[in-house]
XYZ file of C-alpha atoms in Angstrom:
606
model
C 0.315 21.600 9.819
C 3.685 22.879 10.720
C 6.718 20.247 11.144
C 8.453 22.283 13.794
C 5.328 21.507 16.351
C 5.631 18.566 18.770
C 3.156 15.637 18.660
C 0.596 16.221 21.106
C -1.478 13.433 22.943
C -4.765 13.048 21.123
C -6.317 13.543 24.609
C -4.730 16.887 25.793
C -5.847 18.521 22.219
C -9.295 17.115 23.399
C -8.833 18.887 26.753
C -7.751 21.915 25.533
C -10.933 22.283 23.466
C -13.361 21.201 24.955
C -12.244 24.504 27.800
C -12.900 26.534 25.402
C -16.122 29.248 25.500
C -18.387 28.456 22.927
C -17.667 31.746 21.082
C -14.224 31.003 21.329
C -14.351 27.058 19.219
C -16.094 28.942 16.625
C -12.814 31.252 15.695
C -10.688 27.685 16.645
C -9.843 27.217 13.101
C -8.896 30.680 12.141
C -6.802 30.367 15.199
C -5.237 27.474 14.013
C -4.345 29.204 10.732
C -2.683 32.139 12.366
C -0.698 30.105 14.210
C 0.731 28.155 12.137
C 1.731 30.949 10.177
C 4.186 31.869 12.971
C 7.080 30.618 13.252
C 8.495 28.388 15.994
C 11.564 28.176 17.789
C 12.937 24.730 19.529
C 15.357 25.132 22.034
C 16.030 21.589 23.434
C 12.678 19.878 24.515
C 10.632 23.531 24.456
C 9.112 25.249 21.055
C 8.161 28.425 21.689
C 5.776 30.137 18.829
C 4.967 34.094 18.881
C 1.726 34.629 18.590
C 1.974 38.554 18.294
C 4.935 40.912 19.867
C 4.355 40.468 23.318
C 2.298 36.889 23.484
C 4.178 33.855 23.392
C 2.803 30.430 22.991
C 5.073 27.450 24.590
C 5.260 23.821 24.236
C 7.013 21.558 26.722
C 7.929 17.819 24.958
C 10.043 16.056 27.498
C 10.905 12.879 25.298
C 9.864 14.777 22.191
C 5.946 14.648 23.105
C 3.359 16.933 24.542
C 1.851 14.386 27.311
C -0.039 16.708 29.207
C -2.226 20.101 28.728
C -0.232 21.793 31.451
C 2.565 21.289 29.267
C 1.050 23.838 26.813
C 1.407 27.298 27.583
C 0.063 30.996 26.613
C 1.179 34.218 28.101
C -2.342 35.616 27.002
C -4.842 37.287 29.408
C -7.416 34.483 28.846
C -4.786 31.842 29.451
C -5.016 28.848 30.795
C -8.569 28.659 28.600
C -7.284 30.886 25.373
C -7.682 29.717 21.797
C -3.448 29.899 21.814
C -3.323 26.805 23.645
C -6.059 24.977 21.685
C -4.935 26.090 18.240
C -1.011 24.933 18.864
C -2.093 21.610 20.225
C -4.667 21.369 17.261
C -1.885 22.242 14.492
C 0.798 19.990 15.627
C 0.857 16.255 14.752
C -0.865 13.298 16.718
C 1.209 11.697 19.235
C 0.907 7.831 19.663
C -0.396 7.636 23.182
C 1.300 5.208 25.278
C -0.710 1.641 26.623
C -2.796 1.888 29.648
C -1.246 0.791 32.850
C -1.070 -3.197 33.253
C -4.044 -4.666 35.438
C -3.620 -4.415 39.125
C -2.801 -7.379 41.320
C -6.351 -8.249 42.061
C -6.808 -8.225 38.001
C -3.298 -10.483 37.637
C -4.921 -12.830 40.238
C -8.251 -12.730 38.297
C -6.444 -13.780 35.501
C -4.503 -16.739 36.738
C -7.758 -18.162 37.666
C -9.147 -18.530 33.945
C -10.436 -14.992 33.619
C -8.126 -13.164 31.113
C -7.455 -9.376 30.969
C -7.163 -8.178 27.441
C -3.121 -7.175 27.579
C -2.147 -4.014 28.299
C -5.640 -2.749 29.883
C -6.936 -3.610 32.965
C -10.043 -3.659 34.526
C -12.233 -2.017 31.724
C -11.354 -5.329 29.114
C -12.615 -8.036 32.042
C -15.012 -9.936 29.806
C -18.995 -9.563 30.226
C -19.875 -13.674 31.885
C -23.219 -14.771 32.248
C -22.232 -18.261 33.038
C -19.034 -20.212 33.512
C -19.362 -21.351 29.511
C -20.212 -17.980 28.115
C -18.990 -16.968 24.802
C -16.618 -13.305 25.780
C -18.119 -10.348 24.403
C -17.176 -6.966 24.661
C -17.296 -5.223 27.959
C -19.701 -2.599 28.364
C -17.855 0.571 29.016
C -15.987 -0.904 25.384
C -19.602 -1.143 23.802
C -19.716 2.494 24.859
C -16.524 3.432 23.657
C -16.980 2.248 20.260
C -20.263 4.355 20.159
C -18.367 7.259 20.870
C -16.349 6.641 18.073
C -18.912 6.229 15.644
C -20.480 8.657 16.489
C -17.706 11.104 16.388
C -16.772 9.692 13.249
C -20.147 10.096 11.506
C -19.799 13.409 12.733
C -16.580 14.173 10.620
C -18.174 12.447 7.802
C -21.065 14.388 7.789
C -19.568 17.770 7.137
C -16.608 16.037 5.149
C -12.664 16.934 4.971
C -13.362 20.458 3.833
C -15.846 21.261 6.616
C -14.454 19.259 9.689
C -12.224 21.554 11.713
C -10.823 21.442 14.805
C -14.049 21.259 17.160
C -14.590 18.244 15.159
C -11.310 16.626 14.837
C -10.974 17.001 18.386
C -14.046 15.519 19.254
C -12.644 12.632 17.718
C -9.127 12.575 18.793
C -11.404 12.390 22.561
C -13.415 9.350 21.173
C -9.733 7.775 20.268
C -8.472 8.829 24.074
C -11.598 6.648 25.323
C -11.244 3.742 23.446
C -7.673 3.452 24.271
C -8.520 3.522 28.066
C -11.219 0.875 27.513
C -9.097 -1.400 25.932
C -9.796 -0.800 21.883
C -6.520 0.473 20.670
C -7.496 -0.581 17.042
C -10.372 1.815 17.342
C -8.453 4.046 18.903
C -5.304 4.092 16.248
C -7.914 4.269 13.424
C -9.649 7.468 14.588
C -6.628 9.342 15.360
C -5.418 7.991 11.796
C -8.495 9.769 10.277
C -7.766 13.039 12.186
C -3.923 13.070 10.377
C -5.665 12.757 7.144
C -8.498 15.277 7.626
C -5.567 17.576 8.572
C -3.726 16.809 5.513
C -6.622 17.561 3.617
C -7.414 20.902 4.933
C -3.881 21.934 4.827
C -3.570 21.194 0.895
C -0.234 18.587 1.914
C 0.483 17.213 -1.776
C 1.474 14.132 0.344
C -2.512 13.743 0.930
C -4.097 10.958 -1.224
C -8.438 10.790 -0.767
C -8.347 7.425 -0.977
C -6.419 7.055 2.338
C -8.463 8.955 4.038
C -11.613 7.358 2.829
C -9.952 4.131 4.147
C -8.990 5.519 7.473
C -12.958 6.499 7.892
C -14.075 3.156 6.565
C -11.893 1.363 9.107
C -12.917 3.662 12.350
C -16.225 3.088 11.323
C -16.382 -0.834 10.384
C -14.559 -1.633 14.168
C -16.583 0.694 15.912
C -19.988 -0.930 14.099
C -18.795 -4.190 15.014
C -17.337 -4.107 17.781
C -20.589 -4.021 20.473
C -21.780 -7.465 18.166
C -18.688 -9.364 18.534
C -17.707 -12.323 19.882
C -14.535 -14.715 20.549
C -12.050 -14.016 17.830
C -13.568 -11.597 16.000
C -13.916 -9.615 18.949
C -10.064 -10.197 19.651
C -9.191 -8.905 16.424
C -11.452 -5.655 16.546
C -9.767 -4.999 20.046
C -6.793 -5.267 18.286
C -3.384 -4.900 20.359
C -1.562 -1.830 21.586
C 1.792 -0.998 19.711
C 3.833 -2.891 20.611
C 7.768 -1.491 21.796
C 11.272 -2.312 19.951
C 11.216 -5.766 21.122
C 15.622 -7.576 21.399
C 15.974 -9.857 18.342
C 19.269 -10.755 19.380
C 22.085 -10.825 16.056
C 21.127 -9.857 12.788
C 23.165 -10.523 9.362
C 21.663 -7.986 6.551
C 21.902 -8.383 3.268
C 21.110 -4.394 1.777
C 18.281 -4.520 -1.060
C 17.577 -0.736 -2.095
C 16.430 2.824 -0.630
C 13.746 4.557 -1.491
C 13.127 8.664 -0.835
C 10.002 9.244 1.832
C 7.642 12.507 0.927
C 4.911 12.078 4.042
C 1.782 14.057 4.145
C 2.581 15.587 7.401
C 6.033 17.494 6.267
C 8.510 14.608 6.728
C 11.024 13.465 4.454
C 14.361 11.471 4.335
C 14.995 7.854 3.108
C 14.187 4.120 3.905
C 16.553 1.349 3.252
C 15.258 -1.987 2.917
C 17.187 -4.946 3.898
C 16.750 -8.801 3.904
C 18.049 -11.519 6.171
C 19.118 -15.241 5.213
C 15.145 -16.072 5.363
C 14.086 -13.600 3.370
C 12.501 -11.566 6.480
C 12.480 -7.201 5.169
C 14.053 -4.695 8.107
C 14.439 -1.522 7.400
C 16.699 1.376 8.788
C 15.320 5.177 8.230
C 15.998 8.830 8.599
C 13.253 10.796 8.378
C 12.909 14.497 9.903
C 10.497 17.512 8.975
C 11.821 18.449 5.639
C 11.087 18.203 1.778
C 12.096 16.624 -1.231
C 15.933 18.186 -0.981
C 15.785 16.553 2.279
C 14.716 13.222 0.580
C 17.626 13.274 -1.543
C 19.950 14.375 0.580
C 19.075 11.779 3.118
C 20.460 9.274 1.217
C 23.982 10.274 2.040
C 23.695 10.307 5.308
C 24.805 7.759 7.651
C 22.307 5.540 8.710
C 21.242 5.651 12.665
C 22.084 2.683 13.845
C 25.316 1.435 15.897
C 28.780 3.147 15.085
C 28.497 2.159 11.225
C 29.512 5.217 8.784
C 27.542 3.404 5.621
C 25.606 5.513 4.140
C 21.916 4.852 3.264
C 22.774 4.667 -0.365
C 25.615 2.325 0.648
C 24.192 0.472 2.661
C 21.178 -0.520 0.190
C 24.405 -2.458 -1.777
C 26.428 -3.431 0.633
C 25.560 -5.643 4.449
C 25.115 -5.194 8.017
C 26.169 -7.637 10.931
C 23.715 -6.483 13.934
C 24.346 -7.297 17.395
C 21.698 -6.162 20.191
C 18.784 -5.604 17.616
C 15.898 -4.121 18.628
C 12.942 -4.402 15.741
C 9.588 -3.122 15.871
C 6.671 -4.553 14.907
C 6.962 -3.664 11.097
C 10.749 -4.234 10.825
C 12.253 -1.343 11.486
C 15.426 -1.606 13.299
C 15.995 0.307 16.427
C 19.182 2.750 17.092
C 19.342 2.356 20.966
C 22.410 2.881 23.021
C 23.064 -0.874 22.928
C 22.844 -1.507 19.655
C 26.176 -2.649 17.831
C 26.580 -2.618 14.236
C 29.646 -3.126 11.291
C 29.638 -3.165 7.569
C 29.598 -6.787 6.051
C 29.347 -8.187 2.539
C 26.436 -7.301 0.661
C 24.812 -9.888 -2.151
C 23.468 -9.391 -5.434
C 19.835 -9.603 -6.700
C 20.654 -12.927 -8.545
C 22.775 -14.202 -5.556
C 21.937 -16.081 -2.251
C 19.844 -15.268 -0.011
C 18.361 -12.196 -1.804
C 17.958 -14.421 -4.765
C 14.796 -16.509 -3.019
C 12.785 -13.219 -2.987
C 12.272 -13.278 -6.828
C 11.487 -17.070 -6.735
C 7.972 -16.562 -5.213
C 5.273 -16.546 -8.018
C 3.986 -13.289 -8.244
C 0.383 -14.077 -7.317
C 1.413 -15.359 -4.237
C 2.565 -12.066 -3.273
C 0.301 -10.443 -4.349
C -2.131 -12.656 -2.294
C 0.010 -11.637 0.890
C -0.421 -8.124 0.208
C -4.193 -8.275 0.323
C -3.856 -10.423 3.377
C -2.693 -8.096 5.161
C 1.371 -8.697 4.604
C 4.272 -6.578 2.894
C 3.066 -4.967 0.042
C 6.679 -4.730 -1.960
C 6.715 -7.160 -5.115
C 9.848 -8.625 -6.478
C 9.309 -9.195 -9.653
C 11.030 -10.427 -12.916
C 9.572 -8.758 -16.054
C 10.482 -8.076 -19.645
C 9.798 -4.311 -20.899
C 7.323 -3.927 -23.478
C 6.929 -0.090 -24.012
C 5.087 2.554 -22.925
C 1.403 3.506 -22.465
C -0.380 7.373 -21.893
C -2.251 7.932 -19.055
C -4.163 11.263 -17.347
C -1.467 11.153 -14.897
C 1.215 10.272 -17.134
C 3.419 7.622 -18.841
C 3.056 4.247 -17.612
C 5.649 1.349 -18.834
C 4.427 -1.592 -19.963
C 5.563 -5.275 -19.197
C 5.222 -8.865 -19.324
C 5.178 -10.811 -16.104
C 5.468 -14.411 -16.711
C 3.168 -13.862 -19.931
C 0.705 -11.463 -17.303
C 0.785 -7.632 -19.328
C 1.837 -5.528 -16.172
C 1.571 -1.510 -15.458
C 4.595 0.282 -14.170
C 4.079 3.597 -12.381
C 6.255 5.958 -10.930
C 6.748 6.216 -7.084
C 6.874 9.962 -6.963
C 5.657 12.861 -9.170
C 7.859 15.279 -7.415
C 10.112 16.961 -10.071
C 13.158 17.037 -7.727
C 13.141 13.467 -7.501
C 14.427 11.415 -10.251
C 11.465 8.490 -10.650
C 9.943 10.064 -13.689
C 13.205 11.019 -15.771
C 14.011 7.457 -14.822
C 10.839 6.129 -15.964
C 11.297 7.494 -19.160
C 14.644 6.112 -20.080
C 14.041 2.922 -19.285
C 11.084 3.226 -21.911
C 13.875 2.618 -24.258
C 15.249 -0.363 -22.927
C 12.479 -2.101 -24.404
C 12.470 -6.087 -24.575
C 15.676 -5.957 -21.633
C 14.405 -9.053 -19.166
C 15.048 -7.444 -15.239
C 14.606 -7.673 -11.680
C 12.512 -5.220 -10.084
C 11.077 -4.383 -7.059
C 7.840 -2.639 -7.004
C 5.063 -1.794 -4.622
C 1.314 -3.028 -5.377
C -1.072 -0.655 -6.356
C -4.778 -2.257 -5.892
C -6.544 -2.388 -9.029
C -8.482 -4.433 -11.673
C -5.403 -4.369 -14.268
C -2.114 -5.674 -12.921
C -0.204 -2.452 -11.222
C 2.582 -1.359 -9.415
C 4.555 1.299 -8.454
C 8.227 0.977 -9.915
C 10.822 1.567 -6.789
C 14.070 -0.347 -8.165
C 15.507 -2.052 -11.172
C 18.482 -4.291 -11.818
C 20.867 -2.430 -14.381
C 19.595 -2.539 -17.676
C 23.182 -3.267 -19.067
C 24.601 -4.314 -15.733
C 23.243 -7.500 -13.738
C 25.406 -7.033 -10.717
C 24.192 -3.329 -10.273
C 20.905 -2.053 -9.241
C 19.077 1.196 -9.407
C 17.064 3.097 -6.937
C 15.345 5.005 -8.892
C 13.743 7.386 -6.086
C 17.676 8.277 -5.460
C 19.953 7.483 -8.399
C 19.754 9.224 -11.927
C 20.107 7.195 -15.232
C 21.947 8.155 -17.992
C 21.397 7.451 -21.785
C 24.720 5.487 -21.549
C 23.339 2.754 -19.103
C 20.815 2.019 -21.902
C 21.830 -1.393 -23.860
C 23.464 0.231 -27.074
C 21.076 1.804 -29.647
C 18.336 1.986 -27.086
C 15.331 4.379 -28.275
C 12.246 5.130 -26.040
C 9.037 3.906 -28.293
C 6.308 6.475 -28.351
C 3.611 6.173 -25.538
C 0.255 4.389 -27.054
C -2.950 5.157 -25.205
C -4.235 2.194 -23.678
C -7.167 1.116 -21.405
C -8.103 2.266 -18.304
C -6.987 0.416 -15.330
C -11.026 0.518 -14.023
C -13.002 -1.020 -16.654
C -15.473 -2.233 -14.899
C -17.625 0.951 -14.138
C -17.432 0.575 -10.083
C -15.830 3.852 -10.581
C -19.821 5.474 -10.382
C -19.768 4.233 -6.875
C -16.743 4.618 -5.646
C -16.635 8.318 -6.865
C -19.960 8.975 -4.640
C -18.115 7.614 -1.754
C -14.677 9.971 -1.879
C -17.121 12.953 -2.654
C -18.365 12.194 0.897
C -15.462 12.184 2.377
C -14.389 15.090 0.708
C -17.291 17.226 0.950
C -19.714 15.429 3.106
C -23.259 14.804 3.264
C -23.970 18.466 1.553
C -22.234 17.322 -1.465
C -24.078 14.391 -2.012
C -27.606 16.055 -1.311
C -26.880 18.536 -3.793
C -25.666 16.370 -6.679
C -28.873 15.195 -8.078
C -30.246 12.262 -9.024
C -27.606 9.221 -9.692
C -30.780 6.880 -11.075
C -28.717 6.801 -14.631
C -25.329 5.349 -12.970
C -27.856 2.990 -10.620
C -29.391 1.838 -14.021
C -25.758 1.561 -15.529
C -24.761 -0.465 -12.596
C -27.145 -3.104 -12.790
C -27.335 -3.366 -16.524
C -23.583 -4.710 -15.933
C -24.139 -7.207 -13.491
C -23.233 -4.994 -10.296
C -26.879 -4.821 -9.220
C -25.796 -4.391 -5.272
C -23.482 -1.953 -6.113
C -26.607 -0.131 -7.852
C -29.021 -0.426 -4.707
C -25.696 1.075 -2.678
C -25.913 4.311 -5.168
C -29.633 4.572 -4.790
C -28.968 4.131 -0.342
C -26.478 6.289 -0.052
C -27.938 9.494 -2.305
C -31.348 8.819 -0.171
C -29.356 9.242 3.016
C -27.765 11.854 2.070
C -30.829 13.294 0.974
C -33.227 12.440 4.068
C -33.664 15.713 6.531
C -36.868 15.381 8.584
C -39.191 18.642 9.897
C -40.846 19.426 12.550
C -44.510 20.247 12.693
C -43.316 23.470 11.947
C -41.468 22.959 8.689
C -38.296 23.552 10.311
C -35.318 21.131 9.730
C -34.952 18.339 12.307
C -30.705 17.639 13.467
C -29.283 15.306 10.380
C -29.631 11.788 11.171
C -25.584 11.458 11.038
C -25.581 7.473 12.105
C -28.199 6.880 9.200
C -25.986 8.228 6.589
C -22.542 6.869 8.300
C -23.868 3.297 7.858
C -25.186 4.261 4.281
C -21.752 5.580 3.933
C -19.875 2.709 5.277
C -22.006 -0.298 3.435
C -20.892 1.333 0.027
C -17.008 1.803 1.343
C -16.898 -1.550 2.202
C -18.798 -3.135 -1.119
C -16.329 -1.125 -2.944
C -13.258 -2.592 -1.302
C -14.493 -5.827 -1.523
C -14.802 -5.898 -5.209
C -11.782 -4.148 -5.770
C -9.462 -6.006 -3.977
C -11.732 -9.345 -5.845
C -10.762 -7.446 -8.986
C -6.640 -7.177 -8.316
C -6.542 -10.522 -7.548
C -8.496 -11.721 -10.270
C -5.928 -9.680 -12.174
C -3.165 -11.096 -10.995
C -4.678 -14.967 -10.313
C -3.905 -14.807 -6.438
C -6.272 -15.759 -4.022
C -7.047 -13.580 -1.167
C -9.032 -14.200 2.377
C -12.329 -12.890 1.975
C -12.200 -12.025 -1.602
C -15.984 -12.811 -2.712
C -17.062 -15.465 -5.295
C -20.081 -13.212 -6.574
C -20.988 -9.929 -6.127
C -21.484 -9.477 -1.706
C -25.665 -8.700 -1.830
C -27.105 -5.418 0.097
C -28.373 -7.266 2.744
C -25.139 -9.005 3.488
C -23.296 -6.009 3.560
C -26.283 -4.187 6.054
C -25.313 -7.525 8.864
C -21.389 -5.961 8.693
């Protein structure tokens, strides 16, 4: 996908599409190839793309996004249904759509009278009532909705990332345009978050990570499930809530705590700067822009967007902010809006107040946050140990309040300096320091290393996404220790499961079908004690395998729902014991983290 494009409503792509002649969606991804290959002009709020030397293809983004289909246009003969129009809105990124209108007076009335719209929606959320007592339950045009999406979404699991092109992701961005007007923006978010990462994948984005994506499809797929079953709370929380605007938090005082370089998988890249406040609450400030890893690096120096304050990023993750107007989304990052106000104050070391309190949580207790749901980032205080070889490279080792801890690099992106980093602080071995780290979910202890206190300096700090080391910051006679080979971070074999399920996402159904029989990794399973996760194995490579025929011998349509929920029972054991496994690994206790093994039948009732 090209940066330079616009975001584009999910439902206009879907539009666009679905005009298309049925000759016409079959070239769609070719289309979308060519296109891309162009290059595009912005002048103001248009981006015009040449499609040859006399066909032009224009977008209009008032406000930076496409909004409507009209918006998109194609100086072709078979404009306004061409495949220019459809391919352009198909290769730029997926806009966030904005809420539905608020309910109507009648509905506001309703709802002062005890019968309560679900925010943001109107009508279509009214509650199903069979009595004045009745338990709320999903509405029925939402019960519709979230069959759309599952069923769109089995359909882009069924072929897989490699084979689900546009026709597909666009019959899913539709599905997401649906739920959103019936009041189901979780469902909604988490479909058009599965078309980003099926686009990554086809696009070979080194930003793309399988895992994600399996996630993404797991998620779309669990709410839309359900949804249709759900009742009172659990209904509230598959709903979910729209995204929510900047909302005024009045006067901040920052305290800056590092930066960190952003590679996305849709062509973005600048920096984030994390900052605390006196109660340890995490804001951040960010510049990202289409771009690479120079523009990672570079970002750094540049002033941060926010008020008339010249600090730099890199500055400012040393130094303070005093904030007056704040706006703050809903994960902390600070707004730059015209009435906004913003100076340089006093910053505060790691081992200082406030920024001090961050380090004094145990470490399992963050770590039980994480898989709650809450920030991921660690702050940690370790002692390095040495090194350890892995298939994707070094790893340092160190002791966490007497728990042996893996330390992974950020980045592999040459350009940036986490690996060279990594490496020299290898031979700071036995040097006690703060770091901060983000969590990496697995059955060993595991993080990824993002910023260190100064190995011979306890009033400095590194960023080690940003800033280079030198041999001379090492405490004096400092040698790196040879990497050892160590154990894997999976030793527990779920790894014969979880493969099966990120070849389906990869490859689909097809993949599956034609890998053979997986009786020996069942058998393996169970001999270990995972005897669910070995009746999983044997489910999914049946469902995969099941095509009916006719009377005729022909091949019946592929029972997509079948294999989605075969799919999705697997996804979900897997996550389960993984995230039972981290915390195990790190002694933290999690919601929902299983006391035995979840059975089969447990995981078929969702």
């Amino acid at each position: 996908m090209t940066p330079d494009l616009p975001p584009v409503a999910p439902s206009v792509t879907a539009e666009l599409v679905e005009a298309l002649s049925p000759r016409l969606r079959k070239r769609l991804d070719a289309g979308v190839t060519k296109l891309v290959a162009r290059p595009a002009v912005r002048e103001g709020d248009t981006v015009r793309i040449a499609v040859d030397d006399e066909t032009d293809v224009v977008l209009h983004a008032p406000g930076g996004t496409v909004t409507g289909a009209d918006a998109i246009r194609c100086g072709c003969l078979l404009a306004p249904d061409c495949l220019h129009r459809a391919a352009a809105a198909s290769a730029a990124p997926v806009a966030d759509e904005a809420p539905p209108p608020s309910p109507a007076p009648a509905e506001a009335a309703e709802a002062r009278e005890g019968t309560e719209p679900v925010p943001g929606t109107g009508p279509a959320a009214q509650p199903d009532r069979t009595g004045p007592a009745e338990t709320e339950t999903a509405t029925a045009e939402q019960r519709a909705a979230a069959r759309t999406v599952r069923d769109a979404a089995a359909a882009v699991l069924e072929a897989g990332a490699d084979g689900a092109g546009a026709v597909l992701q666009a019959g899913l961005l539709h599905a997401a345009h649906t739920a959103r007007l019936a009041g189901l923006p979780r469902a909604s978010a988490a479909a058009v978050s599965v078309v980003t990462g099926v686009r990554a994948a086809r696009s070979a984005d080194p930003g793309y990570r399988l895992a994600d994506l399996a996630g993404a499809l797991a998620d779309v797929l669990g709410v839309a499930h359900r949804l249709p079953h759900a009742t009172g709370p659990d209904l509230t929380e598959l709903r979910g809530t729209a995204r929510q605007p900047y909302r005024p938090d009045g006067s901040l005082r920052l305290y800056g705590l590092f930066s960190e370089p952003v590679l996305t998988a849709t062509g973005y890249a600048g920096a984030v700067t994390w900052t605390a406040d006196a109660d340890g609450r995490l804001y951040t400030v960010s510049d990202v822009a289409p771009g690479g890893p120079a523009r990672a690096t570079g970002a750094a120096d540049r002033a941060v967007r926010i008020g008339d304050t010249a600090l730099t990023h890199r500055e400012l993750s040393r130094a303070g902010l005093a904030v007056s107007g704040a706006t703050v989304s809903p994960t902390g990052r600070l707004g730059a809006g015209a009435g906004v106000r913003a100076v340089r104050a006093p910053g505060a070391a790691w081992h200082a107040e406030p920024l001090d309190r961050l380090w004094a949580v145990p470490a399992a207790e963050q770590v039980a946050r994480a898989l709650n749901g809450g920030q991921d980032l660690l702050f940690l205080e370790v002692t390095l140990t040495g090194t350890v070889r892995e298939t994707t490279g070094d790893c340092l080792l160190a002791d966490c309040a007497g728990l042996p801890l893996r330390l992974a690099t950020a980045h592999d992106d040459p350009s940036l300096p986490h690996r060279d980093n990594l490496r020299l602080l290898a031979a700071a071995r036995g040097s006690r320091l703060r770091i901060v780290a983000r969590l990496v979910p697995e059955p060993l202890p595991r993080a990824l290393l993002l910023a260190v206190e100064h190995p011979t300096d306890p009033a400095a700090r590194v960023d080690l996404g940003l800033d280079r080391l030198r041999h001379a910051d090492l405490p004096a006679g400092a040698v790196a220790p040879p990497a050892e080979a160590g154990p894997t971070a999976d030793e527990v074999p779920l790894h014969l499961l979880r493969r099966r399920v990120h070849q389906a996402v990869s490859g689909g159904r097809r993949v599956l079908a034609s890998a053979g029989s997986v009786s020996g990794d069942a058998v393996r399973l169970r001999r270990l004690g995972l005897a669910t996760a070995g009746d999983l194995l044997d489910d999914l490579h049946a469902a995969a395998a099941d095509r009916s025929r006719d009377a005729f011998g022909r091949l019946l349509p592929a029972d997509t729902d079948h294999f989605a929920r075969a799919w999705l029972a697997a996804a979900v054991y897997t996550d389960a014991v993984e995230r039972a496994l981290c915390a195990g690994g790190w002694g933290a206790a999690t919601t929902g983290t299983p006391s035995s093994e979840p059975s089969s039948a447990t995981l078929a009732r969702g």
